[in-house]
CSV table of C-alpha atoms in Angstrom, one decimal:
chain,number,residue,atom,x,y,z
A,1,MET,CA,49.8,2.3,-42.9
A,2,ASP,CA,48.8,-0.5,-40.5
A,3,VAL,CA,48.1,0.9,-37.2
A,4,ARG,CA,46.9,-1.9,-35.7
A,5,ASN,CA,49.7,-4.2,-35.9
A,6,ALA,CA,52.0,-1.3,-35.0
A,7,ILE,CA,50.1,-0.8,-31.8
A,8,LYS,CA,50.0,-4.2,-31.3
A,9,PHE,CA,54.0,-4.4,-31.7
A,10,MET,CA,54.5,-1.7,-29.6
A,11,ILE,CA,52.7,-3.7,-26.8
A,12,ILE,CA,54.8,-6.2,-27.2
A,13,SER,CA,57.5,-4.2,-27.3
A,14,THR,CA,57.1,-2.3,-24.1
A,15,LEU,CA,56.0,-5.7,-22.1
A,16,ALA,CA,59.6,-7.0,-23.3
A,17,PHE,CA,61.2,-4.4,-21.8
A,18,THR,CA,59.0,-4.5,-18.7
A,19,CYS,CA,60.1,-8.0,-18.5
A,20,MET,CA,63.6,-7.2,-18.6
A,21,ASN,CA,63.1,-4.5,-16.0
A,22,ALA,CA,61.5,-7.2,-13.5
A,23,ILE,CA,64.5,-9.1,-14.0
A,24,VAL,CA,66.9,-6.5,-13.2
A,25,LYS,CA,65.1,-5.8,-10.4
A,26,TYR,CA,65.2,-9.1,-8.9
A,27,LEU,CA,69.0,-9.9,-9.8
A,28,THR,CA,69.9,-6.6,-7.5
A,29,HIS,CA,71.8,-8.5,-5.5
A,30,TYR,CA,74.5,-9.2,-8.3
A,31,ASP,CA,76.9,-6.4,-9.8
A,32,ALA,CA,75.5,-4.1,-12.2
A,33,PHE,CA,78.3,-5.1,-14.3
A,34,GLN,CA,77.6,-9.0,-14.4
A,35,ILE,CA,74.0,-7.9,-15.2
A,36,VAL,CA,75.4,-5.7,-18.3
A,37,PHE,CA,77.5,-8.7,-19.4
A,38,PHE,CA,74.9,-11.2,-19.7
A,39,ARG,CA,72.1,-8.6,-20.9
A,40,SER,CA,74.6,-8.1,-23.8
A,41,LEU,CA,76.1,-11.2,-24.3
A,42,SER,CA,73.2,-13.2,-24.9
A,43,SER,CA,71.9,-10.5,-27.4
A,44,LEU,CA,75.1,-10.6,-29.6
A,45,PHE,CA,73.4,-14.5,-30.5
A,46,PHE,CA,70.7,-12.4,-32.4
A,47,THR,CA,72.9,-9.3,-33.6
A,48,PHE,CA,75.9,-11.3,-35.2
A,49,GLY,CA,73.5,-13.8,-36.8
A,50,PHE,CA,71.3,-11.0,-38.4
A,51,LEU,CA,74.4,-9.0,-39.9
A,52,LEU,CA,75.6,-12.8,-41.1
A,53,LYS,CA,72.9,-13.9,-42.4
A,54,ASN,CA,72.2,-11.0,-44.4
A,55,LYS,CA,76.0,-10.3,-45.4
A,56,ILE,CA,76.2,-6.9,-43.9
A,57,SER,CA,79.6,-5.9,-42.6
A,58,ILE,CA,79.7,-5.9,-39.0
A,59,LEU,CA,82.7,-3.7,-38.6
A,60,GLY,CA,80.6,-0.7,-39.9
A,61,ASN,CA,81.5,2.5,-41.6
A,62,LYS,CA,81.6,5.5,-39.2
A,63,ARG,CA,83.9,3.2,-36.6
A,64,LYS,CA,84.8,6.2,-34.4
A,65,LEU,CA,81.2,7.4,-33.9
A,66,LEU,CA,80.2,3.4,-33.5
A,67,VAL,CA,82.6,2.8,-30.8
A,68,LEU,CA,81.5,6.2,-29.0
A,69,ARG,CA,78.1,5.2,-29.2
A,70,GLY,CA,79.2,1.8,-27.4
A,71,LEU,CA,81.3,3.5,-24.7
A,72,VAL,CA,78.3,6.2,-24.0
A,73,GLY,CA,75.4,3.5,-24.1
A,74,VAL,CA,77.3,1.2,-22.2
A,75,THR,CA,77.9,3.7,-19.4
A,76,SER,CA,73.9,4.5,-19.2
A,77,MET,CA,73.1,1.1,-18.9
A,78,ALA,CA,75.3,0.5,-15.9
A,79,LEU,CA,74.4,3.3,-14.2
A,80,PHE,CA,70.8,2.6,-14.8
A,81,PHE,CA,71.2,-1.2,-13.5
A,82,MET,CA,72.9,0.2,-10.4
A,83,SER,CA,70.0,2.8,-9.9
A,84,THR,CA,67.6,-0.3,-9.1
A,85,LYS,CA,69.1,-1.4,-6.2
A,86,TYR,CA,68.5,2.0,-4.6
A,87,LEU,CA,64.9,3.1,-6.0
A,88,PRO,CA,61.6,1.3,-6.9
A,89,ILE,CA,62.2,0.2,-10.7
A,90,GLY,CA,58.9,2.2,-11.8
A,91,THR,CA,60.7,5.5,-10.4
A,92,ALA,CA,64.1,4.2,-12.4
A,93,VAL,CA,62.6,3.9,-15.3
A,94,SER,CA,60.4,6.7,-15.5
A,95,LEU,CA,63.5,8.8,-14.4
A,96,ARG,CA,65.6,7.3,-17.3
A,97,TYR,CA,63.0,8.7,-19.6
A,98,MET,CA,64.1,12.2,-19.2
A,99,ALA,CA,66.6,11.3,-22.0
A,100,PRO,CA,64.7,13.2,-24.5
A,101,ILE,CA,65.6,16.5,-22.3
A,102,PHE,CA,69.0,16.1,-22.3
A,103,ALA,CA,68.9,15.0,-25.8
A,104,ALA,CA,67.5,18.0,-26.7
A,105,VAL,CA,70.0,20.3,-24.9
A,106,PHE,CA,72.5,18.2,-26.6
A,107,ALA,CA,71.2,19.0,-29.9
A,108,VAL,CA,71.0,22.6,-29.3
A,109,LEU,CA,74.4,22.7,-27.7
A,110,LEU,CA,76.4,20.2,-30.2
A,111,LEU,CA,73.9,19.9,-33.7
A,112,LYS,CA,72.8,23.3,-33.6
A,113,GLU,CA,69.1,22.0,-33.8
A,114,LYS,CA,66.1,24.3,-32.8
A,115,VAL,CA,63.7,23.2,-30.1
A,116,LYS,CA,60.2,24.5,-30.2
A,117,PRO,CA,58.8,26.6,-27.3
A,118,ILE,CA,55.9,24.1,-26.9
A,119,GLN,CA,58.5,21.4,-26.6
A,120,TRP,CA,60.4,23.4,-23.7
A,121,PHE,CA,57.0,23.6,-22.0
A,122,PHE,CA,56.7,19.7,-22.1
A,123,PHE,CA,60.3,19.6,-20.7
A,124,LEU,CA,59.2,22.0,-17.8
A,125,VAL,CA,56.4,20.0,-17.1
A,126,ALA,CA,58.7,16.7,-17.0
A,127,PHE,CA,61.1,18.7,-14.7
A,128,VAL,CA,58.2,19.8,-12.4
A,129,GLY,CA,57.5,15.9,-12.1
A,130,VAL,CA,60.9,15.1,-11.0
A,131,VAL,CA,60.6,17.8,-8.5
A,132,ILE,CA,57.4,16.4,-7.0
A,133,LEU,CA,58.7,13.1,-7.4
A,134,LYS,CA,61.7,13.8,-5.1
A,135,GLY,CA,60.5,16.6,-3.2
A,136,PHE,CA,57.3,15.0,-1.5
A,137,ASP,CA,58.8,11.4,-1.4
A,138,ALA,CA,61.3,11.4,1.2
A,139,THR,CA,61.8,7.5,1.0
A,140,LEU,CA,63.9,8.1,-2.8
A,141,ASP,CA,67.5,7.7,-1.8
A,142,PRO,CA,69.5,10.4,-3.2
A,143,TYR,CA,72.1,8.4,-4.3
A,144,GLY,CA,70.1,6.3,-6.8
A,145,LEU,CA,68.4,9.4,-7.9
A,146,LEU,CA,72.2,10.7,-8.9
A,147,LEU,CA,72.6,7.4,-10.8
A,148,ILE,CA,69.5,7.3,-12.6
A,149,PHE,CA,70.0,11.1,-13.6
A,150,VAL,CA,73.6,10.5,-15.1
A,151,SER,CA,72.2,7.5,-16.6
A,152,ALA,CA,69.4,9.4,-18.5
A,153,LEU,CA,72.0,12.1,-19.3
A,154,PHE,CA,74.5,9.7,-20.9
A,155,SER,CA,71.3,8.1,-22.5
A,156,GLY,CA,70.5,11.7,-24.2
A,157,LEU,CA,73.9,11.7,-25.6
A,158,VAL,CA,73.4,8.6,-27.1
A,159,TYR,CA,70.4,10.1,-29.0
A,160,VAL,CA,73.1,12.6,-30.5
A,161,VAL,CA,75.6,9.8,-31.3
A,162,ILE,CA,73.5,7.9,-33.3
A,163,SER,CA,72.3,11.1,-35.0
A,164,LYS,CA,75.6,11.8,-36.3
A,165,ILE,CA,76.1,8.3,-37.5
A,166,GLY,CA,72.7,8.9,-39.3
A,167,LYS,CA,71.9,6.2,-42.6
A,168,ALA,CA,75.6,5.8,-42.6
A,169,ASP,CA,75.3,2.3,-40.8
A,170,HIS,CA,72.4,-0.5,-40.8
A,171,PRO,CA,70.9,-0.2,-37.3
A,172,VAL,CA,71.7,-3.5,-36.2
A,173,VAL,CA,75.1,-2.7,-36.7
A,174,VAL,CA,74.9,0.4,-34.5
A,175,VAL,CA,73.2,-2.6,-31.7
A,176,ASN,CA,75.8,-4.9,-32.6
A,177,TYR,CA,78.6,-2.3,-31.8
A,178,PHE,CA,76.9,-1.3,-28.3
A,179,MET,CA,76.5,-5.1,-27.2
A,180,VAL,CA,80.0,-5.8,-28.1
A,181,ILE,CA,81.6,-3.2,-26.2
A,182,SER,CA,79.1,-3.7,-23.5
A,183,THR,CA,80.0,-7.4,-23.1
A,184,ILE,CA,83.9,-6.7,-23.1
A,185,ILE,CA,83.4,-3.6,-20.5
A,186,GLY,CA,80.7,-5.3,-18.5
A,187,GLY,CA,82.8,-8.7,-18.6
A,188,THR,CA,85.9,-7.2,-17.5
A,189,MET,CA,84.5,-5.0,-14.5
A,190,ALA,CA,82.2,-8.1,-13.5
A,191,LEU,CA,85.6,-10.0,-12.7
A,192,PHE,CA,86.2,-8.0,-9.6
A,193,ASN,CA,83.0,-8.4,-7.9
A,194,TRP,CA,81.5,-11.8,-9.5
A,195,THR,CA,78.7,-13.9,-8.3
A,196,ASN,CA,78.1,-17.0,-9.4
A,197,PRO,CA,74.6,-17.5,-10.6
A,198,VAL,CA,72.8,-20.5,-9.4
A,199,GLY,CA,69.9,-22.8,-10.6
A,200,VAL,CA,67.3,-20.5,-12.7
A,201,GLU,CA,69.1,-17.8,-12.2
A,202,TRP,CA,71.5,-18.8,-15.3
A,203,LEU,CA,68.0,-18.9,-17.4
A,204,MET,CA,67.2,-15.3,-16.2
A,205,LEU,CA,70.6,-13.5,-16.8
A,206,PHE,CA,70.3,-14.6,-20.5
A,207,ALA,CA,66.6,-13.7,-20.6
A,208,LEU,CA,67.8,-10.5,-20.5
A,209,GLY,CA,69.2,-10.3,-23.9
A,210,VAL,CA,66.2,-11.7,-25.1
A,211,PHE,CA,63.7,-9.7,-23.9
A,212,GLY,CA,66.1,-6.6,-24.6
A,213,TYR,CA,66.7,-7.8,-28.3
A,214,PHE,CA,62.9,-8.5,-28.9
A,215,GLY,CA,61.7,-5.5,-27.8
A,216,GLN,CA,63.7,-3.4,-29.6
A,217,VAL,CA,62.8,-5.5,-32.6
A,218,TYR,CA,59.2,-5.1,-32.1
A,219,MET,CA,59.5,-1.0,-31.5
A,220,THR,CA,61.3,-0.8,-34.7
A,221,LYS,CA,58.6,-2.7,-36.6
A,222,ALA,CA,55.9,-0.4,-35.1
A,223,PHE,CA,57.9,2.6,-36.7
A,224,GLN,CA,58.2,1.1,-39.7
A,225,ILE,CA,54.6,0.5,-40.4
A,226,ALA,CA,52.8,3.5,-38.8
A,227,ALA,CA,53.6,7.2,-38.3
A,228,THR,CA,55.3,8.1,-35.6
A,229,ASN,CA,53.1,10.3,-33.8
A,230,GLN,CA,50.8,6.9,-33.4
A,231,VAL,CA,53.1,4.9,-32.0
A,232,ALA,CA,56.0,6.9,-30.3
A,233,PRO,CA,53.4,7.8,-27.0
A,234,LEU,CA,53.0,4.2,-26.4
A,235,LYS,CA,56.4,3.3,-25.7
A,236,TYR,CA,55.6,4.9,-22.4
A,237,LEU,CA,53.5,2.3,-21.4
A,238,GLU,CA,56.7,0.6,-20.3
A,239,VAL,CA,56.7,2.6,-17.1
A,240,ILE,CA,53.0,1.9,-16.6
A,241,PHE,CA,53.7,-1.9,-17.0
A,242,THR,CA,56.6,-1.6,-14.8
A,243,VAL,CA,55.2,0.3,-11.7
A,244,MET,CA,52.4,-2.2,-11.7
A,245,PHE,CA,55.0,-5.2,-11.5
A,246,GLY,CA,57.1,-3.7,-9.0
A,247,ALA,CA,54.0,-3.2,-7.0
A,248,PHE,CA,52.4,-6.7,-7.6
A,249,ILE,CA,55.7,-8.5,-7.7
A,250,PHE,CA,58.3,-6.8,-5.8
A,251,GLY,CA,55.9,-5.1,-3.0
A,252,GLU,CA,57.3,-1.6,-3.8
A,253,VAL,CA,55.0,1.2,-2.5
A,254,TYR,CA,54.5,4.0,-4.4
A,255,THR,CA,52.9,7.4,-2.6
A,256,LEU,CA,50.5,9.5,-4.4
A,257,TRP,CA,53.1,12.3,-4.6
A,258,SER,CA,55.4,9.5,-6.7
A,259,LEU,CA,52.6,8.9,-8.9
A,260,LEU,CA,51.7,12.3,-9.5
A,261,GLY,CA,55.5,13.1,-10.4
A,262,ILE,CA,55.5,9.9,-12.6
A,263,THR,CA,52.6,10.6,-14.1
A,264,MET,CA,53.7,14.6,-15.2
A,265,ILE,CA,57.0,13.2,-16.4
A,266,ILE,CA,55.5,10.6,-18.4
A,267,ALA,CA,52.4,12.6,-19.7
A,268,ALA,CA,54.7,15.4,-20.9
A,269,LEU,CA,57.6,13.1,-22.5
A,270,ALA,CA,54.5,11.6,-24.5
A,271,LEU,CA,52.9,14.7,-26.0
A,272,ASN,CA,56.9,15.9,-26.7
A,273,ALA,CA,56.7,12.7,-29.0
A,274,LEU,CA,53.8,13.1,-30.3
A,275,TYR,CA,54.8,17.0,-31.1
A,276,LYS,CA,58.0,15.4,-32.8
A,277,GLY,CA,56.0,12.9,-34.9
A,278,LYS,CA,53.2,15.2,-36.0
A,279,LYS,CA,56.1,17.2,-37.2
């Protein structure tokens, strides 16, 4: 196992996702569905290119589940983009990472999987972090919190659907379905509130898909060459980088309570990822 390169790939991945988050925050004057449209459309150049080059069936095998994954995924993504209009970007990203908790609940209810007591403890710590974040930071918008929690819930459902798809379809086929459905839904919904991009905004809108794609690629590379427990906790660096971007670029203010809540959420979920990786 090449741990050093895996760590490097994971850091590149988190930086790519951080850049995507920063662009989303910069473009909050656009309708969320228009951002979904450009984020997905620009990724299709990579996913379609990969599938055609490697002669992999674009239609896939478990088509109903692939469509469901796309619908659930675009709902989560749109709600996340909406939430960034009301919340500091670092807070939105950290709360979106509550998805593993919802995924665990769905896995117990729908897949009859078992979650160890220590994992429920980690989830409890994360939940306490959320309570601290909301209860002691009066500046957080309740509507924004509702949007990001529902986004995380749908993101957790994505985990379950992907688990049901299993190895029946190539990962890029799964992503391609997601991008196609997101492009169609995002483009259709954006027509009702379209804003014409100006100048460099064209570049930024298409960069969303580029950063999103390479963030996914390098994260996959990291998991391929090292043990899960060695690299999984590093994905939460995205929150730290995003908080820094929010503070230094957008002038967002994070109270000590906010930072404590975010730290508890990310530490607990990183420990859960570490535990699952060791298992």
